[in-house]
PDB file of C-alpha atoms in Angstrom:
ATOM      1  CA  UNK A 970      43.089 -23.874 -52.905  1.00 51.00           C
ATOM      2  CA  UNK A 971      42.063 -20.419 -54.188  1.00 52.00           C
ATOM      3  CA  UNK A 972      40.945 -19.886 -57.776  1.00 51.00           C
ATOM      4  CA  UNK A 973      44.026 -17.853 -58.702  1.00 50.00           C
ATOM      5  CA  UNK A 974      46.369 -20.470 -57.232  1.00 52.00           C
ATOM      6  CA  UNK A 975      44.529 -23.239 -59.082  1.00 52.00           C
ATOM      7  CA  UNK A 976      44.874 -21.376 -62.378  1.00 50.00           C
ATOM      8  CA  UNK A 977      48.510 -20.642 -61.694  1.00 50.00           C
ATOM      9  CA  UNK A 978      49.148 -24.304 -60.927  1.00 51.00           C
ATOM     10  CA  UNK A 979      47.434 -25.297 -64.141  1.00 51.00           C
ATOM     11  CA  UNK A 980      49.618 -22.857 -66.029  1.00 50.00           C
ATOM     12  CA  UNK A 981      52.749 -24.395 -64.517  1.00 48.00           C
ATOM     13  CA  UNK A 982      51.632 -27.882 -65.532  1.00 47.00           C
ATOM     14  CA  UNK A 983      50.764 -26.686 -69.041  1.00 51.00           C
ATOM     15  CA  UNK A 984      54.130 -24.992 -69.344  1.00 52.00           C
ATOM     16  CA  UNK A 985      55.906 -28.133 -68.232  1.00 50.00           C
ATOM     17  CA  UNK A 986      54.051 -30.260 -70.769  1.00 49.00           C
ATOM     18  CA  UNK A 987      54.715 -27.827 -73.589  1.00 49.00           C
ATOM     19  CA  UNK A 988      58.321 -27.579 -72.489  1.00 51.00           C
ATOM     20  CA  UNK A 989      58.699 -31.339 -72.651  1.00 48.00           C
ATOM     21  CA  UNK A 990      57.188 -31.379 -76.112  1.00 50.00           C
ATOM     22  CA  UNK A 991      59.499 -28.614 -77.252  1.00 47.00           C
ATOM     23  CA  UNK A 992      62.498 -30.422 -75.817  1.00 48.00           C
ATOM     24  CA  UNK A 993      61.659 -33.516 -77.804  1.00 46.00           C
ATOM     25  CA  UNK A 994      61.340 -31.352 -80.908  1.00 50.00           C
ATOM     26  CA  UNK A 995      64.754 -29.837 -80.330  1.00 54.00           C
ATOM     27  CA  UNK A 996      63.526 -26.400 -79.130  1.00 52.00           C
ATOM     28  CA  UNK A 997      65.176 -24.978 -75.973  1.00 58.00           C
ATOM     29  CA  UNK A 998      62.895 -25.480 -72.964  1.00 57.00           C
ATOM     30  CA  UNK A 999      63.598 -22.028 -71.521  1.00 64.00           C
ATOM     31  CA  UNK A1000      62.628 -20.374 -74.810  1.00 68.00           C
ATOM     32  CA  UNK A1001      59.378 -22.309 -75.062  1.00 67.00           C
ATOM     33  CA  UNK A1002      58.431 -21.576 -71.460  1.00 67.00           C
ATOM     34  CA  UNK A1003      59.109 -17.890 -72.014  1.00 74.00           C
ATOM     35  CA  UNK A1004      56.824 -17.934 -75.024  1.00 73.00           C
ATOM     36  CA  UNK A1005      54.126 -19.734 -73.025  1.00 67.00           C
ATOM     37  CA  UNK A1006      54.424 -17.162 -70.251  1.00 69.00           C
ATOM     38  CA  UNK A1007      54.179 -14.311 -72.739  1.00 72.00           C
ATOM     39  CA  UNK A1008      50.985 -15.752 -74.200  1.00 70.00           C
ATOM     40  CA  UNK A1009      49.579 -16.353 -70.711  1.00 64.00           C
ATOM     41  CA  UNK A1010      50.248 -12.751 -69.714  1.00 69.00           C
ATOM     42  CA  UNK A1011      48.849 -11.435 -73.003  1.00 68.00           C
ATOM     43  CA  UNK A1012      45.632 -13.318 -72.271  1.00 62.00           C
ATOM     44  CA  UNK A1013      45.336 -11.593 -68.922  1.00 58.00           C
ATOM     45  CA  UNK A1014      47.182 -14.016 -66.674  1.00 58.00           C
ATOM     46  CA  UNK A1015      45.521 -15.722 -63.744  1.00 54.00           C
ATOM     47  CA  UNK A1016      43.372 -12.779 -62.740  1.00 54.00           C
ATOM     48  CA  UNK A1017      41.530 -11.946 -65.939  1.00 56.00           C
ATOM     49  CA  UNK A1018      40.063 -13.549 -69.029  1.00 54.00           C
ATOM     50  CA  UNK A1019      39.891 -11.542 -72.213  1.00 53.00           C
ATOM     51  CA  UNK A1020      37.574 -12.068 -75.213  1.00 52.00           C
ATOM     52  CA  UNK A1021      38.724 -14.129 -78.194  1.00 59.00           C
ATOM     53  CA  UNK A1022      41.449 -12.621 -80.299  1.00 68.00           C
ATOM     54  CA  UNK A1023      41.051 -11.514 -83.928  1.00 68.00           C
ATOM     55  CA  UNK A1024      40.939 -14.143 -86.648  1.00 64.00           C
ATOM     56  CA  UNK A1025      44.397 -15.492 -87.319  1.00 70.00           C
ATOM     57  CA  UNK A1026      45.797 -14.714 -83.859  1.00 75.00           C
ATOM     58  CA  UNK A1027      46.372 -18.372 -83.079  1.00 76.00           C
ATOM     59  CA  UNK A1028      47.303 -19.283 -86.667  1.00 78.00           C
ATOM     60  CA  UNK A1029      44.680 -22.045 -86.709  1.00 79.00           C
ATOM     61  CA  UNK A1030      42.604 -22.702 -89.819  1.00 79.00           C
ATOM     62  CA  UNK A1031      42.373 -20.752 -93.047  1.00 82.00           C
ATOM     63  CA  UNK A1032      39.923 -18.327 -94.609  1.00 84.00           C
ATOM     64  CA  UNK A1033      37.497 -20.249 -96.848  1.00 87.00           C
ATOM     65  CA  UNK A1034      37.889 -19.651-100.550  1.00 91.00           C
ATOM     66  CA  UNK A1035      35.004 -18.441-102.739  1.00 90.00           C
ATOM     67  CA  UNK A1036      34.795 -21.937-104.210  1.00 89.00           C
ATOM     68  CA  UNK A1037      34.506 -23.511-100.737  1.00 90.00           C
ATOM     69  CA  UNK A1038      31.800 -21.035 -99.740  1.00 88.00           C
ATOM     70  CA  UNK A1039      29.915 -21.656-102.987  1.00 84.00           C
ATOM     71  CA  UNK A1040      29.926 -25.363-102.209  1.00 82.00           C
ATOM     72  CA  UNK A1041      27.755 -24.713 -99.147  1.00 85.00           C
ATOM     73  CA  UNK A1042      25.757 -21.721-100.383  1.00 87.00           C
ATOM     74  CA  UNK A1043      23.056 -23.850-101.956  1.00 91.00           C
ATOM     75  CA  UNK A1044      19.829 -22.513-100.421  1.00 93.00           C
ATOM     76  CA  UNK A1045      17.132 -21.684-102.979  1.00 96.00           C
ATOM     77  CA  UNK A1046      14.635 -19.032-101.786  1.00 94.00           C
ATOM     78  CA  UNK A1047      11.004 -18.766-102.956  1.00 95.00           C
ATOM     79  CA  UNK A1048      12.087 -16.394-105.726  1.00 96.00           C
ATOM     80  CA  UNK A1049      14.171 -19.144-107.275  1.00 97.00           C
ATOM     81  CA  UNK A1050      17.369 -17.102-107.091  1.00 95.00           C
ATOM     82  CA  UNK A1051      20.338 -19.411-107.497  1.00 94.00           C
ATOM     83  CA  UNK A1052      18.537 -22.159-109.410  1.00 97.00           C
ATOM     84  CA  UNK A1053      21.012 -23.632-111.896  1.00 96.00           C
ATOM     85  CA  UNK A1054      20.590 -24.139-115.613  1.00 97.00           C
ATOM     86  CA  UNK A1055      18.738 -27.264-116.634  1.00 98.00           C
ATOM     87  CA  UNK A1056      15.232 -28.633-116.959  1.00 98.00           C
ATOM     88  CA  UNK A1057      13.144 -31.737-116.454  1.00 98.00           C
ATOM     89  CA  UNK A1058       9.682 -33.118-117.153  1.00 98.00           C
ATOM     90  CA  UNK A1059       7.313 -35.243-115.095  1.00 97.00           C
ATOM     91  CA  UNK A1060       7.828 -38.181-117.465  1.00 97.00           C
ATOM     92  CA  UNK A1061      11.578 -38.045-116.906  1.00 98.00           C
ATOM     93  CA  UNK A1062      11.030 -37.680-113.163  1.00 98.00           C
ATOM     94  CA  UNK A1063       8.873 -40.815-112.993  1.00 97.00           C
ATOM     95  CA  UNK A1064      11.811 -43.023-113.945  1.00 97.00           C
ATOM     96  CA  UNK A1065      14.170 -41.265-111.526  1.00 98.00           C
ATOM     97  CA  UNK A1066      11.604 -41.503-108.737  1.00 98.00           C
ATOM     98  CA  UNK A1067      11.172 -45.246-109.260  1.00 97.00           C
ATOM     99  CA  UNK A1068      14.932 -45.787-108.973  1.00 96.00           C
ATOM    100  CA  UNK A1069      15.766 -43.409-106.131  1.00 97.00           C
ATOM    101  CA  UNK A1070      12.653 -42.541-104.134  1.00 97.00           C
ATOM    102  CA  UNK A1071       9.931 -45.190-104.303  1.00 97.00           C
ATOM    103  CA  UNK A1072      11.755 -47.545-101.938  1.00 95.00           C
ATOM    104  CA  UNK A1073      11.170 -45.070 -99.100  1.00 96.00           C
ATOM    105  CA  UNK A1074       8.216 -42.916-100.152  1.00 97.00           C
ATOM    106  CA  UNK A1075       6.170 -45.593-101.892  1.00 97.00           C
ATOM    107  CA  UNK A1076       5.354 -46.160-105.547  1.00 96.00           C
ATOM    108  CA  UNK A1077       2.670 -43.487-105.521  1.00 96.00           C
ATOM    109  CA  UNK A1078       4.201 -41.177-102.900  1.00 97.00           C
ATOM    110  CA  UNK A1079       1.963 -42.598-100.192  1.00 96.00           C
ATOM    111  CA  UNK A1080       4.819 -43.047 -97.716  1.00 95.00           C
ATOM    112  CA  UNK A1081       6.475 -46.298 -96.734  1.00 92.00           C
ATOM    113  CA  UNK A1082       8.474 -47.845 -93.879  1.00 89.00           C
ATOM    114  CA  UNK A1083       8.063 -44.764 -91.721  1.00 91.00           C
ATOM    115  CA  UNK A1084       9.194 -42.342 -94.432  1.00 95.00           C
ATOM    116  CA  UNK A1085       6.872 -39.393 -95.121  1.00 95.00           C
ATOM    117  CA  UNK A1086       3.954 -39.229 -97.487  1.00 97.00           C
ATOM    118  CA  UNK A1087       4.557 -36.932-100.478  1.00 98.00           C
ATOM    119  CA  UNK A1088       1.221 -36.997-102.288  1.00 97.00           C
ATOM    120  CA  UNK A1089      -2.346 -36.266-101.187  1.00 96.00           C
ATOM    121  CA  UNK A1090      -3.470 -34.898 -97.852  1.00 95.00           C
ATOM    122  CA  UNK A1091      -5.224 -31.849 -99.313  1.00 93.00           C
ATOM    123  CA  UNK A1092      -7.663 -30.472 -96.726  1.00 92.00           C
ATOM    124  CA  UNK A1093      -6.169 -32.514 -93.873  1.00 94.00           C
ATOM    125  CA  UNK A1094      -4.086 -29.835 -92.169  1.00 93.00           C
ATOM    126  CA  UNK A1095      -6.883 -28.743 -89.840  1.00 91.00           C
ATOM    127  CA  UNK A1096      -7.773 -32.312 -88.924  1.00 92.00           C
ATOM    128  CA  UNK A1097      -6.491 -34.449 -86.069  1.00 91.00           C
ATOM    129  CA  UNK A1098      -4.276 -36.346 -88.523  1.00 91.00           C
ATOM    130  CA  UNK A1099      -2.732 -33.767 -90.894  1.00 93.00           C
ATOM    131  CA  UNK A1100      -0.751 -35.094 -93.855  1.00 95.00           C
ATOM    132  CA  UNK A1101       1.970 -32.568 -94.653  1.00 95.00           C
ATOM    133  CA  UNK A1102       2.690 -33.410 -98.270  1.00 97.00           C
ATOM    134  CA  UNK A1103       4.043 -31.475-101.244  1.00 97.00           C
ATOM    135  CA  UNK A1104       0.463 -30.858-102.339  1.00 97.00           C
ATOM    136  CA  UNK A1105      -1.135 -30.060 -98.993  1.00 97.00           C
ATOM    137  CA  UNK A1106       1.569 -28.238 -97.047  1.00 97.00           C
ATOM    138  CA  UNK A1107       4.631 -27.047 -98.942  1.00 97.00           C
ATOM    139  CA  UNK A1108       4.246 -23.340 -99.847  1.00 95.00           C
ATOM    140  CA  UNK A1109       6.772 -23.042-102.699  1.00 97.00           C
ATOM    141  CA  UNK A1110       7.769 -25.292-105.586  1.00 98.00           C
ATOM    142  CA  UNK A1111      11.324 -23.981-105.297  1.00 98.00           C
ATOM    143  CA  UNK A1112      11.493 -25.436-101.788  1.00 97.00           C
ATOM    144  CA  UNK A1113      10.837 -28.890-103.233  1.00 98.00           C
ATOM    145  CA  UNK A1114      13.827 -28.456-105.555  1.00 98.00           C
ATOM    146  CA  UNK A1115      15.962 -27.112-102.702  1.00 97.00           C
ATOM    147  CA  UNK A1116      15.163 -30.004-100.363  1.00 97.00           C
ATOM    148  CA  UNK A1117      15.798 -32.700-102.948  1.00 98.00           C
ATOM    149  CA  UNK A1118      19.056 -31.015-103.905  1.00 97.00           C
ATOM    150  CA  UNK A1119      20.420 -30.810-100.373  1.00 94.00           C
ATOM    151  CA  UNK A1120      19.083 -33.972 -98.766  1.00 96.00           C
ATOM    152  CA  UNK A1121      17.821 -36.587-101.229  1.00 97.00           C
ATOM    153  CA  UNK A1122      18.034 -39.419-101.782  1.00 96.00           C
ATOM    154  CA  UNK A1123      18.372 -40.128 -98.080  1.00 93.00           C
ATOM    155  CA  UNK A1124      21.153 -42.671 -98.528  1.00 93.00           C
ATOM    156  CA  UNK A1125      23.179 -40.605-101.038  1.00 95.00           C
ATOM    157  CA  UNK A1126      22.474 -36.844-100.902  1.00 95.00           C
ATOM    158  CA  UNK A1127      24.185 -34.514-103.381  1.00 93.00           C
ATOM    159  CA  UNK A1128      24.400 -37.232-106.026  1.00 95.00           C
ATOM    160  CA  UNK A1129      21.557 -36.046-108.277  1.00 97.00           C
ATOM    161  CA  UNK A1130      22.246 -33.644-111.137  1.00 97.00           C
ATOM    162  CA  UNK A1131      20.204 -30.437-111.662  1.00 97.00           C
ATOM    163  CA  UNK A1132      18.269 -31.954-114.583  1.00 98.00           C
ATOM    164  CA  UNK A1133      17.309 -34.947-112.419  1.00 98.00           C
ATOM    165  CA  UNK A1134      16.161 -32.689-109.591  1.00 98.00           C
ATOM    166  CA  UNK A1135      14.078 -30.586-111.969  1.00 98.00           C
ATOM    167  CA  UNK A1136      12.497 -33.779-113.317  1.00 98.00           C
ATOM    168  CA  UNK A1137      11.731 -35.120-109.823  1.00 98.00           C
ATOM    169  CA  UNK A1138      10.211 -31.797-108.814  1.00 98.00           C
ATOM    170  CA  UNK A1139       8.016 -31.771-111.919  1.00 98.00           C
ATOM    171  CA  UNK A1140       6.927 -35.344-111.218  1.00 98.00           C
ATOM    172  CA  UNK A1141       5.977 -34.628-107.593  1.00 98.00           C
ATOM    173  CA  UNK A1142       4.070 -31.507-108.596  1.00 98.00           C
ATOM    174  CA  UNK A1143       2.242 -33.463-111.278  1.00 98.00           C
ATOM    175  CA  UNK A1144       1.387 -36.347-108.935  1.00 97.00           C
ATOM    176  CA  UNK A1145      -0.184 -33.786-106.598  1.00 97.00           C
ATOM    177  CA  UNK A1146      -2.227 -32.306-109.437  1.00 97.00           C
ATOM    178  CA  UNK A1147      -0.445 -28.948-109.244  1.00 97.00           C
ATOM    179  CA  UNK A1148       0.969 -28.941-112.803  1.00 98.00           C
ATOM    180  CA  UNK A1149      -0.006 -30.801-115.973  1.00 97.00           C
ATOM    181  CA  UNK A1150       1.910 -33.794-117.279  1.00 93.00           C
ATOM    182  CA  UNK A1151       3.681 -31.737-119.958  1.00 95.00           C
ATOM    183  CA  UNK A1152       5.059 -29.200-117.479  1.00 97.00           C
ATOM    184  CA  UNK A1153       8.772 -28.456-117.919  1.00 98.00           C
ATOM    185  CA  UNK A1154      10.469 -27.477-114.650  1.00 98.00           C
ATOM    186  CA  UNK A1155      13.345 -25.032-114.898  1.00 98.00           C
ATOM    187  CA  UNK A1156      14.699 -21.910-113.201  1.00 98.00           C
ATOM    188  CA  UNK A1157      11.978 -19.763-114.759  1.00 98.00           C
ATOM    189  CA  UNK A1158       8.882 -21.943-114.439  1.00 98.00           C
ATOM    190  CA  UNK A1159       9.321 -23.279-110.883  1.00 98.00           C
ATOM    191  CA  UNK A1160       9.099 -19.909-109.075  1.00 97.00           C
ATOM    192  CA  UNK A1161       5.903 -19.173-111.037  1.00 98.00           C
ATOM    193  CA  UNK A1162       4.075 -22.274-109.746  1.00 98.00           C
ATOM    194  CA  UNK A1163       1.311 -21.350-107.284  1.00 97.00           C
ATOM    195  CA  UNK A1164       1.245 -24.018-104.583  1.00 97.00           C
ATOM    196  CA  UNK A1165      -2.104 -24.818-102.885  1.00 95.00           C
ATOM    197  CA  UNK A1166      -0.808 -23.801 -99.454  1.00 95.00           C
ATOM    198  CA  UNK A1167       1.087 -20.706-100.598  1.00 93.00           C
ATOM    199  CA  UNK A1168      -0.952 -18.439 -98.328  1.00 92.00           C
ATOM    200  CA  UNK A1169      -1.182 -20.840 -95.404  1.00 91.00           C
ATOM    201  CA  UNK A1170       1.898 -19.616 -93.557  1.00 87.00           C
ATOM    202  CA  UNK A1171       0.731 -16.118 -92.607  1.00 78.00           C
ATOM    203  CA  UNK A1172       0.877 -16.047 -88.822  1.00 74.00           C
ATOM    204  CA  UNK A1173       1.338 -13.249 -86.342  1.00 76.00           C
ATOM    205  CA  UNK A1174       3.286 -14.081 -83.206  1.00 74.00           C
ATOM    206  CA  UNK A1175       1.075 -13.100 -80.243  1.00 73.00           C
ATOM    207  CA  UNK A1176       3.978 -12.910 -77.825  1.00 74.00           C
ATOM    208  CA  UNK A1177       4.932  -9.341 -76.808  1.00 73.00           C
ATOM    209  CA  UNK A1178       8.255  -7.919 -77.905  1.00 74.00           C
ATOM    210  CA  UNK A1179      10.480  -7.419 -74.887  1.00 72.00           C
ATOM    211  CA  UNK A1180      13.909  -5.912 -74.455  1.00 72.00           C
ATOM    212  CA  UNK A1181      14.751  -6.901 -70.929  1.00 69.00           C
ATOM    213  CA  UNK A1182      18.337  -6.340 -69.854  1.00 72.00           C
ATOM    214  CA  UNK A1183      20.046  -8.673 -67.421  1.00 74.00           C
ATOM    215  CA  UNK A1184      19.433  -7.494 -63.866  1.00 75.00           C
ATOM    216  CA  UNK A1185      22.581  -7.014 -61.799  1.00 75.00           C
ATOM    217  CA  UNK A1186      21.411  -4.717 -59.003  1.00 78.00           C
ATOM    218  CA  UNK A1187      18.063  -3.741 -57.427  1.00 79.00           C
ATOM    219  CA  UNK A1188      16.408  -6.742 -59.099  1.00 82.00           C
ATOM    220  CA  UNK A1189      12.726  -7.507 -58.768  1.00 81.00           C
ATOM    221  CA  UNK A1190      11.654  -9.800 -55.973  1.00 84.00           C
ATOM    222  CA  UNK A1191      10.858 -13.196 -57.568  1.00 81.00           C
ATOM    223  CA  UNK A1192       7.795 -13.452 -55.300  1.00 85.00           C
ATOM    224  CA  UNK A1193       6.222 -10.443 -57.031  1.00 86.00           C
ATOM    225  CA  UNK A1194       6.673 -11.847 -60.565  1.00 81.00           C
ATOM    226  CA  UNK A1195       3.462 -13.258 -62.011  1.00 82.00           C
ATOM    227  CA  UNK A1196       2.996 -15.402 -65.111  1.00 80.00           C
ATOM    228  CA  UNK A1197       0.063 -14.015 -67.082  1.00 80.00           C
ATOM    229  CA  UNK A1198      -0.034 -16.552 -69.926  1.00 77.00           C
ATOM    230  CA  UNK A1199       1.563 -19.734 -71.195  1.00 76.00           C
ATOM    231  CA  UNK A1200       2.366 -21.435 -74.481  1.00 73.00           C
ATOM    232  CA  UNK A1201      -0.742 -23.615 -74.463  1.00 72.00           C
ATOM    233  CA  UNK A1202      -3.211 -20.793 -73.844  1.00 75.00           C
ATOM    234  CA  UNK A1203      -1.623 -18.717 -76.633  1.00 74.00           C
ATOM    235  CA  UNK A1204      -1.832 -21.585 -79.135  1.00 72.00           C
ATOM    236  CA  UNK A1205       1.945 -21.698 -79.482  1.00 71.00           C
ATOM    237  CA  UNK A1206       2.074 -25.447 -78.931  1.00 67.00           C
ATOM    238  CA  UNK A1207      -0.342 -28.132 -80.120  1.00 60.00           C
ATOM    239  CA  UNK A1208      -0.392 -29.982 -76.804  1.00 56.00           C
ATOM    240  CA  UNK A1209       0.900 -29.874 -73.241  1.00 52.00           C
ATOM    241  CA  UNK A1210       4.468 -31.118 -73.458  1.00 52.00           C
ATOM    242  CA  UNK A1211       6.518 -29.704 -70.613  1.00 53.00           C
ATOM    243  CA  UNK A1212       6.725 -27.707 -67.403  1.00 52.00           C
ATOM    244  CA  UNK A1213       6.384 -24.325 -69.124  1.00 50.00           C
ATOM    245  CA  UNK A1214       3.111 -25.440 -70.710  1.00 49.00           C
ATOM    246  CA  UNK A1215       1.765 -26.589 -67.340  1.00 53.00           C
ATOM    247  CA  UNK A1216       2.463 -23.315 -65.547  1.00 50.00           C
ATOM    248  CA  UNK A1217      -0.766 -21.633 -64.541  1.00 53.00           C
ATOM    249  CA  UNK A1218      -1.472 -17.922 -65.085  1.00 52.00           C
ATOM    250  CA  UNK A1219      -0.822 -15.900 -61.959  1.00 47.00           C
ATOM    251  CA  UNK A1220       1.734 -18.313 -60.520  1.00 45.00           C
TER     252      UNK A1220
END
């Protein structure tokens, strides 16, 4: 069966099903089928498929309200923009950590039961066993607040209040020796904290910028295409993991 005939047949079946549904709902079958046919033709019929219609065309869903958008717009950038009012100290955070975090991350942030280590690891990033902790790896204190706010505790995210998150952040920073025990974390002080690895994320991508367009006619012969480098030789991957990494230059 040709493609057009298959699509046409599918349209007939769809129309019949919709017609049966309309009949059960008390809508005239002929009217419903006419509407189905009108939509089918508007979409291009069996011979053409058009791009998606404007929002609202199918009357499905609603435009999110500002309040709904605000509920998901929770990312906190390095500048601290968007941090809420509130504050917390390391002493306050110690109690919250013991109740909500120690069961997974260990009493002293050493990691536990497969959950990540949060404290220590300074100087380990260049070793064969790097420990990516708040003190050794994370570049911004505001990121600590952001991550706790959106994902912690693991079993009940979005249950901590801003003051509790500020206190936990202060406690983790203090345990890593980044701030003193009297440090008060808030929307003003957190962005000002200089993390040990703040300047460790400067990296220039060695891959060339390309703007290749999809070839439709007069395409290059695949036999003439040569691979001049791979991910492993450009230090884009820490180890050989797949077929792309195993491809040899010139082949």
